[in-house]
Short mmCIF file of C-alpha atoms and ligand atoms in Angstrom, two decimals:
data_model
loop_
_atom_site.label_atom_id
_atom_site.label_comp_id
_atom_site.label_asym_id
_atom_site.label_seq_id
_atom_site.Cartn_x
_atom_site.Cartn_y
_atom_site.Cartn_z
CA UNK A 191 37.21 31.55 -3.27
CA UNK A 192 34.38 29.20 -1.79
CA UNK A 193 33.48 28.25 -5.56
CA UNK A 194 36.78 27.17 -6.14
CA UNK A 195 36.73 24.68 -3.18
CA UNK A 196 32.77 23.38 -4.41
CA UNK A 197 34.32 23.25 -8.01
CA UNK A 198 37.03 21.10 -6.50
CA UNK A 199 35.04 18.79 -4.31
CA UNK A 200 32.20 18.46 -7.32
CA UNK A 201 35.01 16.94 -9.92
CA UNK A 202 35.09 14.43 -7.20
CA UNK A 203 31.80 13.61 -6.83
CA UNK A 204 30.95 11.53 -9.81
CA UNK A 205 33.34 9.02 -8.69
CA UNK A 206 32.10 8.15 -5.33
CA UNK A 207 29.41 6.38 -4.93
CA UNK A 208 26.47 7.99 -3.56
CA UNK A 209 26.03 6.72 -0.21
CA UNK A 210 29.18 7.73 0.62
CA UNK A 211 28.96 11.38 -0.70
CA UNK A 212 26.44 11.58 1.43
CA UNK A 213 28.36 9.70 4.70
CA UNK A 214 31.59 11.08 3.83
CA UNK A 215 31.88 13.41 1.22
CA UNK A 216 28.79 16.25 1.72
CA UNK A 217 29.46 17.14 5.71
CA UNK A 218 32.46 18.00 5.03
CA UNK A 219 32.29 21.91 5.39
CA UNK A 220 34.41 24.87 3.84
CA UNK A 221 34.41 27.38 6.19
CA UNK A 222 37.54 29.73 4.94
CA UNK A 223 40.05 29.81 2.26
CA UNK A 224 42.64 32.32 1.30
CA UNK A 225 46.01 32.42 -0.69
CA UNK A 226 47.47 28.48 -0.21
CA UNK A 227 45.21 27.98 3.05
CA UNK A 228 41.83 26.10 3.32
CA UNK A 229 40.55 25.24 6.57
CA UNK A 230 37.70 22.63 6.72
CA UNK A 231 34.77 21.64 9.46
CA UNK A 232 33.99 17.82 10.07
CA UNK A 233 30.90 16.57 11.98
CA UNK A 234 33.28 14.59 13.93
CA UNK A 235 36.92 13.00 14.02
CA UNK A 236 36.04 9.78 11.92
CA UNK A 237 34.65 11.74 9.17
CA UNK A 238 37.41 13.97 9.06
CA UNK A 239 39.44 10.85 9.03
CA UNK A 240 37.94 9.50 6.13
CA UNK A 241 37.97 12.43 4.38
CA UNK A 242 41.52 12.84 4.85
CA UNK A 243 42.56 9.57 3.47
CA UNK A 244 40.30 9.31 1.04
CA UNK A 245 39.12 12.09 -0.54
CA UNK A 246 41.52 15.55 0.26
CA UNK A 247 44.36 13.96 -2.00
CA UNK A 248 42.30 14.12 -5.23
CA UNK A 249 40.25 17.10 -4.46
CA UNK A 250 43.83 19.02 -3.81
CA UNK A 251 44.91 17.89 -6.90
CA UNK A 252 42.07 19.56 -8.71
CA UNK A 253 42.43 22.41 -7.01
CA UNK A 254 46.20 22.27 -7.51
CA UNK A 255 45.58 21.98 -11.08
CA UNK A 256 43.09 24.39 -11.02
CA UNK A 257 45.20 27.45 -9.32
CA UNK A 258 48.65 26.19 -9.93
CA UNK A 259 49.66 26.41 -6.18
CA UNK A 260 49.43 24.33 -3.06
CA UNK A 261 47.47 24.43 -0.30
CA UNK A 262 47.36 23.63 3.40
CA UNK A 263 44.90 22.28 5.04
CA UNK A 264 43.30 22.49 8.33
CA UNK A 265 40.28 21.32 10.16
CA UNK A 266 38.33 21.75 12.75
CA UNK A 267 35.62 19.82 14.20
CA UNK A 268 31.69 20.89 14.85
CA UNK A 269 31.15 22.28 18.31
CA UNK A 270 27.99 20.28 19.16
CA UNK A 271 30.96 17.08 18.69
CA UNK A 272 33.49 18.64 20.53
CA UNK A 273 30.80 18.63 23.60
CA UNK A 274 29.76 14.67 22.12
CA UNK A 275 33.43 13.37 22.19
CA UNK A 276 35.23 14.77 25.48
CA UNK A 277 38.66 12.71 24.52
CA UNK A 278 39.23 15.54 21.71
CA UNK A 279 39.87 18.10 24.47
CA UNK A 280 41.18 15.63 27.68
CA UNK A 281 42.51 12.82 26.20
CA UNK A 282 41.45 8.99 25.53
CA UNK A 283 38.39 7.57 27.75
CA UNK A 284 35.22 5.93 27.15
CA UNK A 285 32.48 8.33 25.85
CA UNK A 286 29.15 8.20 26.97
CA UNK A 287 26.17 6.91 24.87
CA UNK A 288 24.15 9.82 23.05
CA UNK A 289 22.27 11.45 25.69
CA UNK A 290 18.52 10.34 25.59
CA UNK A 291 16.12 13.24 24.15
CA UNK A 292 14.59 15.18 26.87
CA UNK A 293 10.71 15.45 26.51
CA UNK A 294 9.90 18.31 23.81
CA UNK A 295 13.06 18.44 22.90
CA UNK A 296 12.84 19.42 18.64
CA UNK A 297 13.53 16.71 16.34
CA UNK A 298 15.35 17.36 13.78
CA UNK A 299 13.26 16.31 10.60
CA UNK A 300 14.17 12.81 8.49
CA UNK A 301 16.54 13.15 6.02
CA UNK A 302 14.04 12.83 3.02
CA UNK A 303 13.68 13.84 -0.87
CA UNK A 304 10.84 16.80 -0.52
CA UNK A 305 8.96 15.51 -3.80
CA UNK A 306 8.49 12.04 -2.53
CA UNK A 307 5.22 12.15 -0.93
CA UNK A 308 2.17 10.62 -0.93
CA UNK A 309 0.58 13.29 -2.95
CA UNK A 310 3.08 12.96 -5.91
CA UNK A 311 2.56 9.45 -6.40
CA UNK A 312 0.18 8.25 -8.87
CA UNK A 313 -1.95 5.15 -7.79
CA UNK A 314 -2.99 2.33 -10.32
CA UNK A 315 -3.57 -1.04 -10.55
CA UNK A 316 -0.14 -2.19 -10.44
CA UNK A 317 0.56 -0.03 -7.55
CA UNK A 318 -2.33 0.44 -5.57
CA UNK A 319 -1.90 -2.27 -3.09
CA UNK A 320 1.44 -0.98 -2.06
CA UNK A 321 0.37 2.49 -1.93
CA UNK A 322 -2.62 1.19 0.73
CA UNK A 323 -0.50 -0.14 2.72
CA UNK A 324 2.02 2.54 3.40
CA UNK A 325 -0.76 4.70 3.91
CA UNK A 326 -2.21 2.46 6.55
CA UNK A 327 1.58 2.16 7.91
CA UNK A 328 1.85 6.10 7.80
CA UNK A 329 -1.48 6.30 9.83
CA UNK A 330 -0.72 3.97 12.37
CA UNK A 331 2.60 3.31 12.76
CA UNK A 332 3.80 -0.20 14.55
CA UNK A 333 -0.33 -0.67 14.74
CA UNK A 334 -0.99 -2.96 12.09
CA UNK A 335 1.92 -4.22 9.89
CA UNK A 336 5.37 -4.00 11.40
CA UNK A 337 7.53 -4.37 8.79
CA UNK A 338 6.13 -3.30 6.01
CA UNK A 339 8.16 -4.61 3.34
CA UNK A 340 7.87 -3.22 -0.15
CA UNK A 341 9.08 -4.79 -2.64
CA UNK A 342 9.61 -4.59 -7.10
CA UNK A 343 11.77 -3.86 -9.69
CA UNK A 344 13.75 -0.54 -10.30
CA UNK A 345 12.57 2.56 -10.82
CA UNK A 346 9.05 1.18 -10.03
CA UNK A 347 8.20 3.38 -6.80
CA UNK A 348 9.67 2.10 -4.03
CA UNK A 349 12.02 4.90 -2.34
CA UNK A 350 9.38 6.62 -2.91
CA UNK A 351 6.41 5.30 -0.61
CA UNK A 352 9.25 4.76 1.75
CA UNK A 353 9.74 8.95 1.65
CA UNK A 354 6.15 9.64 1.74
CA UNK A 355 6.10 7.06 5.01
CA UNK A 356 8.30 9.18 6.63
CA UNK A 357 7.03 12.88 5.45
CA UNK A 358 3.73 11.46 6.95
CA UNK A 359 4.57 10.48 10.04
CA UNK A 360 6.45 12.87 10.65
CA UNK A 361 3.62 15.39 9.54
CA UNK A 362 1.65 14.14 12.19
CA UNK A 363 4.08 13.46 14.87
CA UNK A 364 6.76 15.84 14.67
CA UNK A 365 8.67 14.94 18.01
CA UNK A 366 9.30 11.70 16.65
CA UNK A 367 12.37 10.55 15.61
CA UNK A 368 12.04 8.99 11.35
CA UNK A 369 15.18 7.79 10.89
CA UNK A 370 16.10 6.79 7.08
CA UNK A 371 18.96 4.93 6.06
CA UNK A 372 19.62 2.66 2.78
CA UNK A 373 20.94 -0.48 3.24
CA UNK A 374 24.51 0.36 1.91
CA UNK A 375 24.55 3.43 4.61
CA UNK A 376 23.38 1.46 6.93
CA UNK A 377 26.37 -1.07 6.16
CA UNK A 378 28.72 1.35 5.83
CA UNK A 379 28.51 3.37 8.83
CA UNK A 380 28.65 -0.07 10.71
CA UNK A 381 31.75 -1.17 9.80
CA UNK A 382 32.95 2.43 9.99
CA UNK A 383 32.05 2.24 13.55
CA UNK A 384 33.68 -1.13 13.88
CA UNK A 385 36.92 0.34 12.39
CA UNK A 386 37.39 3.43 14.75
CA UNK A 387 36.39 0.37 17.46
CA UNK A 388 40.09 -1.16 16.67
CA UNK A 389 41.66 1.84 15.54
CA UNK A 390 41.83 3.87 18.43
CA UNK A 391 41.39 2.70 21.62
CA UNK A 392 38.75 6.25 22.52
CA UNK A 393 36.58 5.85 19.97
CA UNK A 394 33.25 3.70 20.71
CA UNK A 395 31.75 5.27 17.82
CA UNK A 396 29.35 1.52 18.10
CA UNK A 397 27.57 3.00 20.89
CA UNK A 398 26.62 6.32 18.70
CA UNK A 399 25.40 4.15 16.00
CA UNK A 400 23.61 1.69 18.22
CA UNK A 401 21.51 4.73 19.27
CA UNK A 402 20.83 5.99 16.10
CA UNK A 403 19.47 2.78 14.76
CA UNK A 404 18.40 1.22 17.72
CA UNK A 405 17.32 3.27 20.43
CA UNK A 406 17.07 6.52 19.01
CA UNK A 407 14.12 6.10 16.20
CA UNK A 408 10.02 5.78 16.49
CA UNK A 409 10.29 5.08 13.00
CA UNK A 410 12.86 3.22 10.82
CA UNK A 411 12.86 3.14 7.41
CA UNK A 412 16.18 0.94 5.49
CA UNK A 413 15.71 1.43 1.39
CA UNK A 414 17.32 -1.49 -0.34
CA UNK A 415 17.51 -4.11 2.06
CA UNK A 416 19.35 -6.47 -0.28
CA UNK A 417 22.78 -4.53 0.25
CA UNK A 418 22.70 -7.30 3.11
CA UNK A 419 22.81 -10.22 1.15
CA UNK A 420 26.18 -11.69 1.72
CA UNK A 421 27.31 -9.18 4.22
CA UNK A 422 27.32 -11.47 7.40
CA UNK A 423 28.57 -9.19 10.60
CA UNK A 424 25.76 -6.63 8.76
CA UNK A 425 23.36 -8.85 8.98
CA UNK A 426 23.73 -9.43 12.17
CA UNK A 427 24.01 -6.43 13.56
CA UNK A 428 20.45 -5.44 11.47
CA UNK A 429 18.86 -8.47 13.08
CA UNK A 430 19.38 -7.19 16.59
CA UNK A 431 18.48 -3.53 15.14
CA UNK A 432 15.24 -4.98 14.02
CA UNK A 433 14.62 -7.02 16.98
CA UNK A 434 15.04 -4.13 19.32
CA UNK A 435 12.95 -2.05 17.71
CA UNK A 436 10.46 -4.74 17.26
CA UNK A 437 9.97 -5.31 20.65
CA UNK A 438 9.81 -1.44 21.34
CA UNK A 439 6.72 -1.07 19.07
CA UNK A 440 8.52 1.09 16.73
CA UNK A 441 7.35 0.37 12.98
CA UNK A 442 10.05 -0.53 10.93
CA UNK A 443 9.70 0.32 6.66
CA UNK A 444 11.86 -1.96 4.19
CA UNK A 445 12.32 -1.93 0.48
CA UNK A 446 13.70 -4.26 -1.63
CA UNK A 447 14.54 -5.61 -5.21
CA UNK A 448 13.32 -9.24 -4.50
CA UNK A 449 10.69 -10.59 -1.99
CA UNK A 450 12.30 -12.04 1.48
CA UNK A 451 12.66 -15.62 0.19
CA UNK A 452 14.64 -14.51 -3.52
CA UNK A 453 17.26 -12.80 -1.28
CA UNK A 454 20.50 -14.38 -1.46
CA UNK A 455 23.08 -15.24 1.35
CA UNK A 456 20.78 -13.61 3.75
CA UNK A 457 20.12 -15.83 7.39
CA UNK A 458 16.82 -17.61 7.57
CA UNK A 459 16.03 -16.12 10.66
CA UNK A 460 16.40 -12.20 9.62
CA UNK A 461 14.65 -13.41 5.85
CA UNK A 462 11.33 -15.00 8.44
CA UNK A 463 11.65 -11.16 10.16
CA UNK A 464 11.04 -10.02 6.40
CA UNK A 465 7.61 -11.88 6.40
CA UNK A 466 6.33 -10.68 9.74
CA UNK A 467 4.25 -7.88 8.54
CA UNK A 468 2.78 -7.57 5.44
CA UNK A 469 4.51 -7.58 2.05
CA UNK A 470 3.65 -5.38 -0.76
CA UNK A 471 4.87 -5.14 -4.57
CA UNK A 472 5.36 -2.58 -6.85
CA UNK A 473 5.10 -3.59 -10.70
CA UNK A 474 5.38 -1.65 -13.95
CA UNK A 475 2.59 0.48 -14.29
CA UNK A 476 0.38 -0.57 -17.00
CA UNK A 477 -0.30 2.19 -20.09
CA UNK A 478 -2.66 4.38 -17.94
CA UNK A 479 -1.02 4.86 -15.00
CA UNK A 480 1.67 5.46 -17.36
CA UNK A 481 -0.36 8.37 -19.30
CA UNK A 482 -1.40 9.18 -15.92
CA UNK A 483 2.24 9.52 -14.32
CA UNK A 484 3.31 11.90 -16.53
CA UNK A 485 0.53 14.49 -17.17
CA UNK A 486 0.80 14.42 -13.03
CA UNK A 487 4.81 15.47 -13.51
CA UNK A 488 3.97 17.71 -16.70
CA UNK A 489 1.73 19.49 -14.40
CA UNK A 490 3.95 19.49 -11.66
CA UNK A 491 6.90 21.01 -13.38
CA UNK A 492 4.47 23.33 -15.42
CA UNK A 493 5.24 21.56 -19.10
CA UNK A 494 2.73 21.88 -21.47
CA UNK A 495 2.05 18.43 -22.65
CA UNK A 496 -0.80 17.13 -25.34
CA UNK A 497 -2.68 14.15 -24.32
CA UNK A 498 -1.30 12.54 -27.68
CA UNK A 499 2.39 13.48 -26.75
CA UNK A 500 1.52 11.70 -23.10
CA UNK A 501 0.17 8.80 -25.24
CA UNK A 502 2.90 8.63 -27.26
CA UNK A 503 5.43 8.38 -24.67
CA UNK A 504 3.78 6.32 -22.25
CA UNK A 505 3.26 3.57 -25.16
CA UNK A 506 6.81 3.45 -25.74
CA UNK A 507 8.71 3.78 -22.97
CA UNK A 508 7.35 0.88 -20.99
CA UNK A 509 10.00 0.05 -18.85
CA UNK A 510 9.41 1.62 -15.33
CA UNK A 511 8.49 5.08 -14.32
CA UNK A 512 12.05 6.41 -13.78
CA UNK A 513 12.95 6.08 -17.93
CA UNK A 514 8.79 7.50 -17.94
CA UNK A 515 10.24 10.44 -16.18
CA UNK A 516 13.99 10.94 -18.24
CA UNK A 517 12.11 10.88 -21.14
CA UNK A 518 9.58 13.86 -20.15
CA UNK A 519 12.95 15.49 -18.86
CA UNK A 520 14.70 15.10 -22.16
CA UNK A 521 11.77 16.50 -24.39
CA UNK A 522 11.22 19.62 -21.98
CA UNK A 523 14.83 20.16 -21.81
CA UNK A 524 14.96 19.92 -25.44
CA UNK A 525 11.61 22.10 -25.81
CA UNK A 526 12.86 24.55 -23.97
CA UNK A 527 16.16 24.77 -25.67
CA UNK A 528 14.93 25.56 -28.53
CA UNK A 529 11.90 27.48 -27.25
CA UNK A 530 9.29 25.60 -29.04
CA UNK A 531 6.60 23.49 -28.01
CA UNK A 532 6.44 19.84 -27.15
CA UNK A 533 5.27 18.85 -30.89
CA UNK A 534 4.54 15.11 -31.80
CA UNK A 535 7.77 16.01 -34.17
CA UNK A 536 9.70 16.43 -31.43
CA UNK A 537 8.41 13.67 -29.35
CA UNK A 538 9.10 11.32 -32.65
CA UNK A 539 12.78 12.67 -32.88
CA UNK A 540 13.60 12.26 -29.01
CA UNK A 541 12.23 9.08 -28.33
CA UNK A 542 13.78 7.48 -31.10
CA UNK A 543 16.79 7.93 -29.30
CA UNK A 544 15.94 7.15 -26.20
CA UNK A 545 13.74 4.22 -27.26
CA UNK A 546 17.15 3.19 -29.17
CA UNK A 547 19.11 3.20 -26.55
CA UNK A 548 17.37 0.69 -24.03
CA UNK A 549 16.75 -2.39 -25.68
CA UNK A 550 17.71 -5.80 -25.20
CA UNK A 551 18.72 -6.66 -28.52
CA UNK A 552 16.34 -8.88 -28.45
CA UNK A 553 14.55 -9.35 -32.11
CA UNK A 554 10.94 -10.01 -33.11
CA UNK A 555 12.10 -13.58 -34.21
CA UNK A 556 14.07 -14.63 -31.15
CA UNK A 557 10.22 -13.67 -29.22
CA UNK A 558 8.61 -15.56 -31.48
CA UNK A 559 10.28 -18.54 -31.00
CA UNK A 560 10.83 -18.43 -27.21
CA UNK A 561 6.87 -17.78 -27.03
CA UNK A 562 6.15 -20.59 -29.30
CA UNK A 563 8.27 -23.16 -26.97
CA UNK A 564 6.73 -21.60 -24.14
CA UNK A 565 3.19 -22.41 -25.24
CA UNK A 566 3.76 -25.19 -27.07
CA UNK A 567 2.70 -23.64 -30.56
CA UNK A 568 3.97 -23.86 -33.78
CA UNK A 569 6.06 -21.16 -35.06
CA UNK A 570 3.80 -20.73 -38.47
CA UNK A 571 0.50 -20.83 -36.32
CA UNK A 572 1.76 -18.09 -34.23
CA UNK A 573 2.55 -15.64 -36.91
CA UNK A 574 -0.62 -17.04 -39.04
CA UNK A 575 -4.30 -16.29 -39.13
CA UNK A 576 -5.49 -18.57 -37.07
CA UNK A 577 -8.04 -17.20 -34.30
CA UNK A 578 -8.10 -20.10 -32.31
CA UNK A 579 -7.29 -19.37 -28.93
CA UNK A 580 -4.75 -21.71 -28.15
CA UNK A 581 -2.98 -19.79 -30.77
CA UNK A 582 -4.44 -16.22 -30.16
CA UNK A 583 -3.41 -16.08 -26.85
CA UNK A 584 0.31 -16.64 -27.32
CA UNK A 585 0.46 -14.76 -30.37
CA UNK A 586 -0.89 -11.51 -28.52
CA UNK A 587 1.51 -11.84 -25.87
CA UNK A 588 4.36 -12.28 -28.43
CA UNK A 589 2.82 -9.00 -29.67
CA UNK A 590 2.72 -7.36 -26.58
CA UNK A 591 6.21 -8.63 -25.47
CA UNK A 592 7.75 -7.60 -28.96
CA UNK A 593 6.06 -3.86 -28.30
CA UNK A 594 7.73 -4.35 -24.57
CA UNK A 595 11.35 -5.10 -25.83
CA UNK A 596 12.35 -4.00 -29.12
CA UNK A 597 11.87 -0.79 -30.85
CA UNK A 598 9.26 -1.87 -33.60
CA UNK A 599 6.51 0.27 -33.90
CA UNK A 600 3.09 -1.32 -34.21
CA UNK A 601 2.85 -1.35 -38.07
CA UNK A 602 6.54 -3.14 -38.09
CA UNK A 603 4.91 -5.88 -35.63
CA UNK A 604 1.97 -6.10 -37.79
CA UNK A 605 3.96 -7.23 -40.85
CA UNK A 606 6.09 -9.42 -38.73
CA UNK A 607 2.97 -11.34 -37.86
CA UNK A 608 1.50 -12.07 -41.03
CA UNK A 609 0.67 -8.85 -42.29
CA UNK A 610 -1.81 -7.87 -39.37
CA UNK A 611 -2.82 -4.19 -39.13
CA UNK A 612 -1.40 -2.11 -36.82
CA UNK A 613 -4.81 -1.80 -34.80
CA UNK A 614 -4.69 -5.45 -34.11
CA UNK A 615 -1.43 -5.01 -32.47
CA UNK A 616 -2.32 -2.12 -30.44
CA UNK A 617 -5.54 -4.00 -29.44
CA UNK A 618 -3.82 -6.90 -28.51
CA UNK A 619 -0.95 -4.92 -26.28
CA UNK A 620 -3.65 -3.68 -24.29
CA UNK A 621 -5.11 -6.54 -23.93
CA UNK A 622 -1.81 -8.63 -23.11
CA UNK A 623 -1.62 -5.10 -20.17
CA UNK A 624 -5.04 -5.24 -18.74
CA UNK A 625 -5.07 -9.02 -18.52
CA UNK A 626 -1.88 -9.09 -16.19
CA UNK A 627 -3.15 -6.08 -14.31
CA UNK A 628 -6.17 -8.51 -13.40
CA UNK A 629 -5.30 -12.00 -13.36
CA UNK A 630 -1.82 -13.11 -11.59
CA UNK A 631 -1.93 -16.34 -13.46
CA UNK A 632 -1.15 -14.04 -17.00
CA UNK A 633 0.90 -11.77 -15.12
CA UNK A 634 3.23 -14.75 -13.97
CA UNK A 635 3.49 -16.28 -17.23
CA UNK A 636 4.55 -13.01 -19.02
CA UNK A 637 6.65 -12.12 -16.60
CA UNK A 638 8.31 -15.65 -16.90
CA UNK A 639 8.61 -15.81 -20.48
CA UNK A 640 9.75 -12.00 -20.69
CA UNK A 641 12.49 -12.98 -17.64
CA UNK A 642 13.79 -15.96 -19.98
CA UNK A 643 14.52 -12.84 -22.90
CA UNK A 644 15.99 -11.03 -20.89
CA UNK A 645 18.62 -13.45 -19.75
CA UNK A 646 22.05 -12.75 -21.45
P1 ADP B 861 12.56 2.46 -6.93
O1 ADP B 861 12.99 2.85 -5.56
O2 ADP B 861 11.48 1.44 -6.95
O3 ADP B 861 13.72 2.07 -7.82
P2 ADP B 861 11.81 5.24 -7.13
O4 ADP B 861 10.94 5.35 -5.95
O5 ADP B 861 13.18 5.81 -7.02
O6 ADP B 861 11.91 3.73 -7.64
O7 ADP B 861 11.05 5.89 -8.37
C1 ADP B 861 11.72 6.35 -9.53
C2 ADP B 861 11.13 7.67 -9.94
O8 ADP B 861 9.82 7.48 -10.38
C3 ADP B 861 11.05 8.67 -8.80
O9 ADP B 861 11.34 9.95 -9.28
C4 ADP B 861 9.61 8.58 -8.36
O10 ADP B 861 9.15 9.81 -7.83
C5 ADP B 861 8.89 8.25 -9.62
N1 ADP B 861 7.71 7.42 -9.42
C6 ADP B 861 7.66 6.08 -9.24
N2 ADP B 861 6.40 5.64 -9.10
C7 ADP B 861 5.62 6.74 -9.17
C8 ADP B 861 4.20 6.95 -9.10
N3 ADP B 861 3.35 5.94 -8.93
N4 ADP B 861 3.77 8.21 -9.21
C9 ADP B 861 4.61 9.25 -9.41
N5 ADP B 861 5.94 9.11 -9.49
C10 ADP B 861 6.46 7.88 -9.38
MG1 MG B 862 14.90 2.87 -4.81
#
């Protein structure tokens, strides 16, 4: 009977976006269902609220469809709330603030992914610097760098040094409190808390989530920050949330897609909070981190995988570490499926798909030409013989950024630039990748011509 209700609730799930599954949708409890009756627990009356208005009509209708007959619902609410929020049991009246922990009292601990620790993460060049500094951060918490703001692209590491942060400290201090929050939960459950404020006249649900951002944490960690941009009353409210916490010594963790000053519609005075600490980016790892990354997860999840296969991979999907990792999915799914190893056949056949499937549609000609303009080159030089290295130079990186953004494989390149042998391409790919690893000047210049592609 239970399976029917989790059936019901999961044809939901895709359609709600994931911070609110988790605020709205997930502590919602079944806790008994027979013929035509379900009853339900919520944490508390504004979740079951929520719930009720926006989520029991479709999930009903599944079941409905489902079953073919109707069912009533009925809820009740968690007893540790029904002790929190006296007005359920003798009507409206202010409720007290969250009661302060008592010394030795447990913690319960952060609300974290397991496999995001420090351990798991591979360090490189392109992350290393980052990685330092959350260890440092984990060590000594509010000592040193308070925030720490980490900041890079998608899929490039981020959520998780933020995780390993908080497995850490709370590894070492377990009676402290590591609260973790992304920056759309940390929105939403605001203005959740200012709607119960005008919708009933009991509920000071502000002053519960004051505590649990302001007072209640040693540690605060807030996962993409930018959900603030443009959100002003949020904004606010997160300045005085940092600013409390500040002052209390408590160290405070941020990610974020863009550094402090790229942020839009966010207030100059939270933005110069940003830069208090120390800032840290994460970039795409270059090919051997890459190689490294996933021989670390092939080990992990006990996949056999060659050191060509690894090679293969990594030097094709160059993107960021999360398409690294759906791509050593895909092949051990597939492997498995058809109980066979991971051959270099396979790995040819699967990443041609999913090599297919990200690009830019960007062509070897329209990279040509922008890197040409760029350097101020002629077209015909660039895909010439000249070794001169006013030409050399941008014809490598038009190499490496063609490997980076289109499908070609290095032969295809080759011929594209005058017939060069495939070696010469791969040479000059690594070259293009160790170069920006080491020198910010090449790094900046790539990163500007490859952000000028990329544009629509
Ligand atoms: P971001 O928050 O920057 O978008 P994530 O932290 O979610 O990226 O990382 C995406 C995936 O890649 C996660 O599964 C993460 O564990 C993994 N990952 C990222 N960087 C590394 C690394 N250096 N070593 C191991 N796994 C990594
Ligand atoms: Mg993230």
């Amino acid at each position: 009977m239970f399976e029917l209700w989790t059936e019901a609730v999961r044809s939901i799930e895709p359609l709600v976006k994931p911070a609110h599954r988790d605020l709205w949708l997930r502590p919602i409890e079944c806790v008994a269902m027979d013929e035509g009756h379900i009853r339900l627990r919520a944490p508390n009356r504004y979740n079951k609220e929520w719930f009720e208005d926006n989520f029991l009509p479709s999930i009903l209708k599944d079941l409905e469809t489902r079953t073919q007959r109707t069912f009533s619902v009925e809820f009740e609410l968690s007893p540790e709330t029904v002790v929190e929020t006296p007005e359920e049991t003798s009507g409206p009246g202010p409720r007290a603030p969250l009661p302060e922990r008592p010394a030795g009292a447990p913690v319960p601990p952060p609300d974290l992914v397991n496999r995001y620790t420090f351990d798991r993460f591979v360090v490189g060049p392109t992350n290393s610097f980052a990685h330092t500094a959350a260890k440092m951060v984990a060590e000594a918490p509010a000592s040193r760098w308070n925030p720490l703001f980490i900041h890079g692209g998608v899929g490039l590491g981020k959520t998780h040094l933020l995780h390993a942060i908080g497995h850490e400290i709370h590894r070492q201090h377990p009676d402290w409190r590591v609260t973790f929050a992304t920056g759309e939960k940390f929105v939403t459950e605001f203005i959740g808390s200012l709607m119960n404020q005008k919708r009933s006249s009991a509920g000071n649900s502000m002053e519960e989530f004051r505590t649990r951002y302001r007072t209640a944490p040693d540690v605060l960690l807030v996962d993409d920050i930018q959900f603030l941009s443009n959100k002003d009353s949020s904004q606010d409210e997160f300045f005085h949330t940092f600013n409390a916490l500040h002052y209390a010594h408590k160290q405070i963790v941020l990610a974020s897609d863009k550094l402090p000053a790229e942020l839009p519609g966010v207030e100059d005075r939270l933005r110069s909070r940003f830069t208090w600490g120390l800032i840290a980016e994460v970039e795409t790892p270059d090919l051997g981190t890459r190689v490294a990354i996933l021989k670390r997860k092939a080990e992990i999840e006990k996949v056999d995988l060659s050191d060509e296969a690894a090679l293969y991979i990594a030097a094709h999907v160059n993107t960021n570490v999360r398409e690294l990792e759906g791509a050593l999915s895909h092949l051990a799914a597939r492997a498995s499926f058809q109980n066979q190893p991971i051959t270099m056949e396979l790995v040819h056949a699967v990443l041609a798909k999913l090599v297919a499937v990200a690009p830019s549609g960007l062509t070897v000609e329209i990279i040509q030409r922008d890197v040409a303009a760029y350097f101020d080159v002629k077209l015909h030089d660039l895909k010439g013989p000249r070794r001169h290295r006013v030409v050399a130079h941008p014809r490598m990186v038009a190499m490496y950024l063609t490997r980076k953004l289109t499908n070609m494989s290095y032969p295809e390149i080759g011929s594209r630039f005058g017939g060069k042998d495939h070696s010469t391409v791969i040479s000059a790919v690594r070259k293009i990748e160790r170069l920006c690893a080491e020198d910010p000047a090449v790094r900046s210049v790539v990163a500007t011509i490859e952000s000028r592609l990329r544009q629509p």
